[in-house]
Amino acid sequence: NLTDREQHFLELMTHHRQASAAELAGEEGVSRQNVNVILKRLATKGLLSVIGGGTHSRYGIIHI
């Protein structure tokens, strides 16, 4: 089960294929920290992959 916010960001990621929290935050007009929490939850649920680490992490969509 995904929250509305998780679903929204998952849909964004299907268009971007790969993005950082900072890129999505700028596009959506919300804080990077807020986006980062959502992207990490999606990664934990197996829907996104984490590329790199630390403040320069990027997320990629996983096709199942």
PDB file of N, CA, C and O in Angstrom:
ATOM      1  N   ASN A   1       0.835  -1.191   0.000  1.00  0.00           N
ATOM      2  CA  ASN A   1       0.000   0.000   0.000  1.00  0.00           C
ATOM      3  C   ASN A   1       0.874   1.246   0.000  1.00  0.00           C
ATOM      4  O   ASN A   1       1.785   1.366   0.796  1.00  0.00           O
ATOM      5  N   LEU A   2       0.543   2.164  -0.878  1.00  0.00           N
ATOM      6  CA  LEU A   2       1.280   3.417  -0.977  1.00  0.00           C
ATOM      7  C   LEU A   2       0.395   4.575  -0.533  1.00  0.00           C
ATOM      8  O   LEU A   2      -0.803   4.584  -0.811  1.00  0.00           O
ATOM      9  N   THR A   3       1.021   5.554   0.124  1.00  0.00           N
ATOM     10  CA  THR A   3       0.296   6.776   0.445  1.00  0.00           C
ATOM     11  C   THR A   3       0.137   7.588  -0.838  1.00  0.00           C
ATOM     12  O   THR A   3       0.780   7.301  -1.861  1.00  0.00           O
ATOM     13  N   ASP A   4      -0.698   8.598  -0.796  1.00  0.00           N
ATOM     14  CA  ASP A   4      -0.885   9.460  -1.965  1.00  0.00           C
ATOM     15  C   ASP A   4       0.426  10.107  -2.377  1.00  0.00           C
ATOM     16  O   ASP A   4       0.744  10.207  -3.560  1.00  0.00           O
ATOM     17  N   ARG A   5       1.204  10.541  -1.390  1.00  0.00           N
ATOM     18  CA  ARG A   5       2.507  11.188  -1.673  1.00  0.00           C
ATOM     19  C   ARG A   5       3.482  10.194  -2.296  1.00  0.00           C
ATOM     20  O   ARG A   5       4.187  10.519  -3.246  1.00  0.00           O
ATOM     21  N   GLU A   6       3.520   8.982  -1.758  1.00  0.00           N
ATOM     22  CA  GLU A   6       4.409   7.965  -2.321  1.00  0.00           C
ATOM     23  C   GLU A   6       4.014   7.668  -3.766  1.00  0.00           C
ATOM     24  O   GLU A   6       4.875   7.581  -4.642  1.00  0.00           O
ATOM     25  N   GLN A   7       2.730   7.530  -4.010  1.00  0.00           N
ATOM     26  CA  GLN A   7       2.243   7.263  -5.364  1.00  0.00           C
ATOM     27  C   GLN A   7       2.627   8.397  -6.303  1.00  0.00           C
ATOM     28  O   GLN A   7       3.067   8.166  -7.426  1.00  0.00           O
ATOM     29  N   HIS A   8       2.472   9.630  -5.840  1.00  0.00           N
ATOM     30  CA  HIS A   8       2.813  10.802  -6.652  1.00  0.00           C
ATOM     31  C   HIS A   8       4.293  10.780  -7.039  1.00  0.00           C
ATOM     32  O   HIS A   8       4.633  10.966  -8.211  1.00  0.00           O
ATOM     33  N   PHE A   9       5.163  10.544  -6.059  1.00  0.00           N
ATOM     34  CA  PHE A   9       6.597  10.560  -6.354  1.00  0.00           C
ATOM     35  C   PHE A   9       7.022   9.343  -7.166  1.00  0.00           C
ATOM     36  O   PHE A   9       7.940   9.441  -7.991  1.00  0.00           O
ATOM     37  N   LEU A  10       6.361   8.232  -6.999  1.00  0.00           N
ATOM     38  CA  LEU A  10       6.643   7.071  -7.831  1.00  0.00           C
ATOM     39  C   LEU A  10       6.282   7.379  -9.293  1.00  0.00           C
ATOM     40  O   LEU A  10       7.036   7.049 -10.211  1.00  0.00           O
ATOM     41  N   GLU A  11       5.164   8.056  -9.498  1.00  0.00           N
ATOM     42  CA  GLU A  11       4.782   8.460 -10.857  1.00  0.00           C
ATOM     43  C   GLU A  11       5.794   9.438 -11.444  1.00  0.00           C
ATOM     44  O   GLU A  11       6.150   9.341 -12.621  1.00  0.00           O
ATOM     45  N   LEU A  12       6.273  10.374 -10.631  1.00  0.00           N
ATOM     46  CA  LEU A  12       7.319  11.291 -11.095  1.00  0.00           C
ATOM     47  C   LEU A  12       8.558  10.523 -11.524  1.00  0.00           C
ATOM     48  O   LEU A  12       9.169  10.825 -12.552  1.00  0.00           O
ATOM     49  N   MET A  13       8.919   9.531 -10.745  1.00  0.00           N
ATOM     50  CA  MET A  13      10.120   8.763 -11.043  1.00  0.00           C
ATOM     51  C   MET A  13       9.968   7.947 -12.326  1.00  0.00           C
ATOM     52  O   MET A  13      10.956   7.694 -13.003  1.00  0.00           O
ATOM     53  N   THR A  14       8.756   7.551 -12.677  1.00  0.00           N
ATOM     54  CA  THR A  14       8.586   6.813 -13.928  1.00  0.00           C
ATOM     55  C   THR A  14       8.907   7.703 -15.127  1.00  0.00           C
ATOM     56  O   THR A  14       9.319   7.207 -16.167  1.00  0.00           O
ATOM     57  N   HIS A  15       8.764   9.006 -14.967  1.00  0.00           N
ATOM     58  CA  HIS A  15       9.099   9.947 -16.038  1.00  0.00           C
ATOM     59  C   HIS A  15      10.581  10.295 -16.035  1.00  0.00           C
ATOM     60  O   HIS A  15      11.176  10.485 -17.081  1.00  0.00           O
ATOM     61  N   HIS A  16      11.173  10.376 -14.859  1.00  0.00           N
ATOM     62  CA  HIS A  16      12.580  10.768 -14.735  1.00  0.00           C
ATOM     63  C   HIS A  16      13.534   9.599 -14.918  1.00  0.00           C
ATOM     64  O   HIS A  16      14.673   9.807 -15.305  1.00  0.00           O
ATOM     65  N   ARG A  17      13.108   8.415 -14.563  1.00  0.00           N
ATOM     66  CA  ARG A  17      13.924   7.202 -14.548  1.00  0.00           C
ATOM     67  C   ARG A  17      14.973   7.231 -13.442  1.00  0.00           C
ATOM     68  O   ARG A  17      15.202   6.249 -12.776  1.00  0.00           O
ATOM     69  N   GLN A  18      15.625   8.385 -13.263  1.00  0.00           N
ATOM     70  CA  GLN A  18      16.645   8.526 -12.225  1.00  0.00           C
ATOM     71  C   GLN A  18      16.688   9.994 -11.804  1.00  0.00           C
ATOM     72  O   GLN A  18      16.685  10.880 -12.655  1.00  0.00           O
ATOM     73  N   ALA A  19      16.710  10.242 -10.486  1.00  0.00           N
ATOM     74  CA  ALA A  19      16.724  11.616  -9.998  1.00  0.00           C
ATOM     75  C   ALA A  19      17.195  11.638  -8.548  1.00  0.00           C
ATOM     76  O   ALA A  19      17.162  10.626  -7.856  1.00  0.00           O
ATOM     77  N   SER A  20      17.602  12.805  -8.111  1.00  0.00           N
ATOM     78  CA  SER A  20      17.966  13.000  -6.701  1.00  0.00           C
ATOM     79  C   SER A  20      16.794  13.642  -5.977  1.00  0.00           C
ATOM     80  O   SER A  20      15.894  14.222  -6.603  1.00  0.00           O
ATOM     81  N   ALA A  21      16.836  13.559  -4.665  1.00  0.00           N
ATOM     82  CA  ALA A  21      15.800  14.206  -3.853  1.00  0.00           C
ATOM     83  C   ALA A  21      15.796  15.712  -4.108  1.00  0.00           C
ATOM     84  O   ALA A  21      14.740  16.332  -4.191  1.00  0.00           O
ATOM     85  N   ALA A  22      16.983  16.297  -4.260  1.00  0.00           N
ATOM     86  CA  ALA A  22      17.079  17.739  -4.495  1.00  0.00           C
ATOM     87  C   ALA A  22      16.410  18.138  -5.809  1.00  0.00           C
ATOM     88  O   ALA A  22      15.712  19.154  -5.882  1.00  0.00           O
ATOM     89  N   GLU A  23      16.612  17.336  -6.861  1.00  0.00           N
ATOM     90  CA  GLU A  23      15.987  17.639  -8.155  1.00  0.00           C
ATOM     91  C   GLU A  23      14.472  17.598  -8.059  1.00  0.00           C
ATOM     92  O   GLU A  23      13.782  18.502  -8.546  1.00  0.00           O
ATOM     93  N   LEU A  24      13.956  16.554  -7.432  1.00  0.00           N
ATOM     94  CA  LEU A  24      12.502  16.431  -7.306  1.00  0.00           C
ATOM     95  C   LEU A  24      11.921  17.499  -6.383  1.00  0.00           C
ATOM     96  O   LEU A  24      10.835  18.013  -6.630  1.00  0.00           O
ATOM     97  N   ALA A  25      12.656  17.830  -5.325  1.00  0.00           N
ATOM     98  CA  ALA A  25      12.185  18.865  -4.398  1.00  0.00           C
ATOM     99  C   ALA A  25      12.058  20.205  -5.116  1.00  0.00           C
ATOM    100  O   ALA A  25      11.067  20.923  -4.942  1.00  0.00           O
ATOM    101  N   GLY A  26      13.054  20.533  -5.942  1.00  0.00           N
ATOM    102  CA  GLY A  26      13.001  21.784  -6.701  1.00  0.00           C
ATOM    103  C   GLY A  26      11.835  21.806  -7.672  1.00  0.00           C
ATOM    104  O   GLY A  26      11.150  22.816  -7.822  1.00  0.00           O
ATOM    105  N   GLU A  27      11.600  20.687  -8.309  1.00  0.00           N
ATOM    106  CA  GLU A  27      10.506  20.578  -9.273  1.00  0.00           C
ATOM    107  C   GLU A  27       9.140  20.689  -8.591  1.00  0.00           C
ATOM    108  O   GLU A  27       8.216  21.299  -9.118  1.00  0.00           O
ATOM    109  N   GLU A  28       9.029  20.117  -7.398  1.00  0.00           N
ATOM    110  CA  GLU A  28       7.747  20.066  -6.693  1.00  0.00           C
ATOM    111  C   GLU A  28       7.544  21.221  -5.713  1.00  0.00           C
ATOM    112  O   GLU A  28       6.465  21.390  -5.175  1.00  0.00           O
ATOM    113  N   GLY A  29       8.609  21.974  -5.425  1.00  0.00           N
ATOM    114  CA  GLY A  29       8.492  23.095  -4.495  1.00  0.00           C
ATOM    115  C   GLY A  29       8.338  22.671  -3.046  1.00  0.00           C
ATOM    116  O   GLY A  29       7.648  23.337  -2.276  1.00  0.00           O
ATOM    117  N   VAL A  30       8.956  21.548  -2.677  1.00  0.00           N
ATOM    118  CA  VAL A  30       8.925  21.064  -1.297  1.00  0.00           C
ATOM    119  C   VAL A  30      10.357  20.858  -0.824  1.00  0.00           C
ATOM    120  O   VAL A  30      11.298  20.935  -1.617  1.00  0.00           O
ATOM    121  N   SER A  31      10.537  20.567   0.454  1.00  0.00           N
ATOM    122  CA  SER A  31      11.894  20.430   0.988  1.00  0.00           C
ATOM    123  C   SER A  31      12.549  19.132   0.527  1.00  0.00           C
ATOM    124  O   SER A  31      11.884  18.112   0.319  1.00  0.00           O
ATOM    125  N   ARG A  32      13.856  19.183   0.368  1.00  0.00           N
ATOM    126  CA  ARG A  32      14.629  18.012  -0.016  1.00  0.00           C
ATOM    127  C   ARG A  32      14.479  16.918   1.027  1.00  0.00           C
ATOM    128  O   ARG A  32      14.374  15.739   0.689  1.00  0.00           O
ATOM    129  N   GLN A  33      14.450  17.308   2.296  1.00  0.00           N
ATOM    130  CA  GLN A  33      14.319  16.335   3.375  1.00  0.00           C
ATOM    131  C   GLN A  33      13.007  15.569   3.267  1.00  0.00           C
ATOM    132  O   GLN A  33      12.967  14.352   3.453  1.00  0.00           O
ATOM    133  N   ASN A  34      11.941  16.275   2.975  1.00  0.00           N
ATOM    134  CA  ASN A  34      10.625  15.652   2.830  1.00  0.00           C
ATOM    135  C   ASN A  34      10.645  14.637   1.687  1.00  0.00           C
ATOM    136  O   ASN A  34      10.184  13.506   1.834  1.00  0.00           O
ATOM    137  N   VAL A  35      11.191  15.032   0.552  1.00  0.00           N
ATOM    138  CA  VAL A  35      11.262  14.143  -0.610  1.00  0.00           C
ATOM    139  C   VAL A  35      12.162  12.949  -0.300  1.00  0.00           C
ATOM    140  O   VAL A  35      11.852  11.811  -0.665  1.00  0.00           O
ATOM    141  N   ASN A  36      13.266  13.199   0.385  1.00  0.00           N
ATOM    142  CA  ASN A  36      14.204  12.130   0.713  1.00  0.00           C
ATOM    143  C   ASN A  36      13.534  11.038   1.550  1.00  0.00           C
ATOM    144  O   ASN A  36      13.745   9.845   1.311  1.00  0.00           O
ATOM    145  N   VAL A  37      12.718  11.425   2.509  1.00  0.00           N
ATOM    146  CA  VAL A  37      11.997  10.454   3.338  1.00  0.00           C
ATOM    147  C   VAL A  37      11.088   9.589   2.465  1.00  0.00           C
ATOM    148  O   VAL A  37      11.044   8.362   2.599  1.00  0.00           O
ATOM    149  N   ILE A  38      10.374  10.213   1.549  1.00  0.00           N
ATOM    150  CA  ILE A  38       9.462   9.483   0.671  1.00  0.00           C
ATOM    151  C   ILE A  38      10.229   8.541  -0.249  1.00  0.00           C
ATOM    152  O   ILE A  38       9.859   7.376  -0.421  1.00  0.00           O
ATOM    153  N   LEU A  39      11.328   9.028  -0.838  1.00  0.00           N
ATOM    154  CA  LEU A  39      12.108   8.186  -1.746  1.00  0.00           C
ATOM    155  C   LEU A  39      12.736   7.006  -1.010  1.00  0.00           C
ATOM    156  O   LEU A  39      12.772   5.887  -1.545  1.00  0.00           O
ATOM    157  N   LYS A  40      13.192   7.229   0.210  1.00  0.00           N
ATOM    158  CA  LYS A  40      13.759   6.128   0.999  1.00  0.00           C
ATOM    159  C   LYS A  40      12.691   5.077   1.310  1.00  0.00           C
ATOM    160  O   LYS A  40      12.961   3.880   1.280  1.00  0.00           O
ATOM    161  N   ARG A  41      11.468   5.531   1.607  1.00  0.00           N
ATOM    162  CA  ARG A  41      10.373   4.573   1.860  1.00  0.00           C
ATOM    163  C   ARG A  41      10.079   3.755   0.609  1.00  0.00           C
ATOM    164  O   ARG A  41       9.852   2.545   0.679  1.00  0.00           O
ATOM    165  N   LEU A  42      10.085   4.393  -0.557  1.00  0.00           N
ATOM    166  CA  LEU A  42       9.840   3.682  -1.807  1.00  0.00           C
ATOM    167  C   LEU A  42      10.960   2.685  -2.095  1.00  0.00           C
ATOM    168  O   LEU A  42      10.707   1.592  -2.599  1.00  0.00           O
ATOM    169  N   ALA A  43      12.181   3.051  -1.737  1.00  0.00           N
ATOM    170  CA  ALA A  43      13.312   2.132  -1.909  1.00  0.00           C
ATOM    171  C   ALA A  43      13.171   0.946  -0.969  1.00  0.00           C
ATOM    172  O   ALA A  43      13.399  -0.204  -1.359  1.00  0.00           O
ATOM    173  N   THR A  44      12.750   1.196   0.263  1.00  0.00           N
ATOM    174  CA  THR A  44      12.555   0.124   1.242  1.00  0.00           C
ATOM    175  C   THR A  44      11.463  -0.839   0.778  1.00  0.00           C
ATOM    176  O   THR A  44      11.545  -2.042   1.017  1.00  0.00           O
ATOM    177  N   LYS A  45      10.469  -0.316   0.070  1.00  0.00           N
ATOM    178  CA  LYS A  45       9.374  -1.146  -0.438  1.00  0.00           C
ATOM    179  C   LYS A  45       9.763  -1.867  -1.732  1.00  0.00           C
ATOM    180  O   LYS A  45       8.961  -2.584  -2.308  1.00  0.00           O
ATOM    181  N   GLY A  46      11.003  -1.656  -2.192  1.00  0.00           N
ATOM    182  CA  GLY A  46      11.485  -2.342  -3.384  1.00  0.00           C
ATOM    183  C   GLY A  46      11.049  -1.735  -4.700  1.00  0.00           C
ATOM    184  O   GLY A  46      11.137  -2.375  -5.741  1.00  0.00           O
ATOM    185  N   LEU A  47      10.596  -0.478  -4.679  1.00  0.00           N
ATOM    186  CA  LEU A  47      10.107   0.171  -5.893  1.00  0.00           C
ATOM    187  C   LEU A  47      11.143   1.079  -6.540  1.00  0.00           C
ATOM    188  O   LEU A  47      11.045   1.388  -7.730  1.00  0.00           O
ATOM    189  N   LEU A  48      12.113   1.534  -5.753  1.00  0.00           N
ATOM    190  CA  LEU A  48      13.207   2.358  -6.263  1.00  0.00           C
ATOM    191  C   LEU A  48      14.526   1.743  -5.836  1.00  0.00           C
ATOM    192  O   LEU A  48      14.609   1.100  -4.792  1.00  0.00           O
ATOM    193  N   SER A  49      15.554   1.972  -6.631  1.00  0.00           N
ATOM    194  CA  SER A  49      16.901   1.583  -6.233  1.00  0.00           C
ATOM    195  C   SER A  49      17.651   2.836  -5.807  1.00  0.00           C
ATOM    196  O   SER A  49      17.354   3.939  -6.270  1.00  0.00           O
ATOM    197  N   VAL A  50      18.599   2.667  -4.909  1.00  0.00           N
ATOM    198  CA  VAL A  50      19.434   3.775  -4.447  1.00  0.00           C
ATOM    199  C   VAL A  50      20.764   3.674  -5.175  1.00  0.00           C
ATOM    200  O   VAL A  50      21.424   2.632  -5.157  1.00  0.00           O
ATOM    201  N   ILE A  51      21.154   4.768  -5.803  1.00  0.00           N
ATOM    202  CA  ILE A  51      22.398   4.822  -6.554  1.00  0.00           C
ATOM    203  C   ILE A  51      23.321   5.804  -5.847  1.00  0.00           C
ATOM    204  O   ILE A  51      22.982   6.963  -5.683  1.00  0.00           O
ATOM    205  N   GLY A  52      24.462   5.327  -5.402  1.00  0.00           N
ATOM    206  CA  GLY A  52      25.388   6.169  -4.658  1.00  0.00           C
ATOM    207  C   GLY A  52      25.007   6.217  -3.196  1.00  0.00           C
ATOM    208  O   GLY A  52      24.218   5.409  -2.710  1.00  0.00           O
ATOM    209  N   GLY A  53      25.566   7.184  -2.489  1.00  0.00           N
ATOM    210  CA  GLY A  53      25.288   7.288  -1.069  1.00  0.00           C
ATOM    211  C   GLY A  53      25.466   8.705  -0.560  1.00  0.00           C
ATOM    212  O   GLY A  53      25.935   9.584  -1.273  1.00  0.00           O
ATOM    213  N   GLY A  54      25.054   8.914   0.656  1.00  0.00           N
ATOM    214  CA  GLY A  54      25.203  10.224   1.286  1.00  0.00           C
ATOM    215  C   GLY A  54      24.320  11.275   0.657  1.00  0.00           C
ATOM    216  O   GLY A  54      23.234  10.993   0.150  1.00  0.00           O
ATOM    217  N   THR A  55      24.812  12.497   0.656  1.00  0.00           N
ATOM    218  CA  THR A  55      24.018  13.628   0.160  1.00  0.00           C
ATOM    219  C   THR A  55      23.880  13.623  -1.359  1.00  0.00           C
ATOM    220  O   THR A  55      23.099  14.385  -1.905  1.00  0.00           O
ATOM    221  N   HIS A  56      24.639  12.790  -2.033  1.00  0.00           N
ATOM    222  CA  HIS A  56      24.586  12.748  -3.496  1.00  0.00           C
ATOM    223  C   HIS A  56      23.843  11.521  -4.017  1.00  0.00           C
ATOM    224  O   HIS A  56      23.998  11.144  -5.173  1.00  0.00           O
ATOM    225  N   SER A  57      23.046  10.903  -3.171  1.00  0.00           N
ATOM    226  CA  SER A  57      22.276   9.727  -3.589  1.00  0.00           C
ATOM    227  C   SER A  57      21.302  10.092  -4.700  1.00  0.00           C
ATOM    228  O   SER A  57      20.719  11.165  -4.708  1.00  0.00           O
ATOM    229  N   ARG A  58      21.176   9.161  -5.611  1.00  0.00           N
ATOM    230  CA  ARG A  58      20.164   9.272  -6.653  1.00  0.00           C
ATOM    231  C   ARG A  58      19.283   8.041  -6.532  1.00  0.00           C
ATOM    232  O   ARG A  58      19.676   7.028  -5.978  1.00  0.00           O
ATOM    233  N   TYR A  59      18.098   8.145  -7.047  1.00  0.00           N
ATOM    234  CA  TYR A  59      17.148   7.051  -6.986  1.00  0.00           C
ATOM    235  C   TYR A  59      16.744   6.698  -8.406  1.00  0.00           C
ATOM    236  O   TYR A  59      16.607   7.582  -9.257  1.00  0.00           O
ATOM    237  N   GLY A  60      16.577   5.419  -8.639  1.00  0.00           N
ATOM    238  CA  GLY A  60      16.162   4.954  -9.962  1.00  0.00           C
ATOM    239  C   GLY A  60      14.935   4.085  -9.830  1.00  0.00           C
ATOM    240  O   GLY A  60      14.755   3.390  -8.824  1.00  0.00           O
ATOM    241  N   ILE A  61      14.123   4.107 -10.850  1.00  0.00           N
ATOM    242  CA  ILE A  61      12.893   3.310 -10.849  1.00  0.00           C
ATOM    243  C   ILE A  61      13.255   1.848 -11.125  1.00  0.00           C
ATOM    244  O   ILE A  61      14.124   1.572 -11.929  1.00  0.00           O
ATOM    245  N   ILE A  62      12.616   0.943 -10.452  1.00  0.00           N
ATOM    246  CA  ILE A  62      12.809  -0.488 -10.665  1.00  0.00           C
ATOM    247  C   ILE A  62      11.599  -1.002 -11.432  1.00  0.00           C
ATOM    248  O   ILE A  62      10.458  -0.785 -11.033  1.00  0.00           O
ATOM    249  N   HIS A  63      11.856  -1.653 -12.550  1.00  0.00           N
ATOM    250  CA  HIS A  63      10.760  -2.239 -13.341  1.00  0.00           C
ATOM    251  C   HIS A  63      10.616  -3.695 -12.945  1.00  0.00           C
ATOM    252  O   HIS A  63      11.566  -4.449 -13.031  1.00  0.00           O
ATOM    253  N   ILE A  64       9.437  -4.048 -12.504  1.00  0.00           N
ATOM    254  CA  ILE A  64       9.188  -5.415 -12.056  1.00  0.00           C
ATOM    255  C   ILE A  64       8.322  -6.125 -13.083  1.00  0.00           C
ATOM    256  O   ILE A  64       7.422  -5.591 -13.636  1.00  0.00           O
TER     257      ILE A  64
END
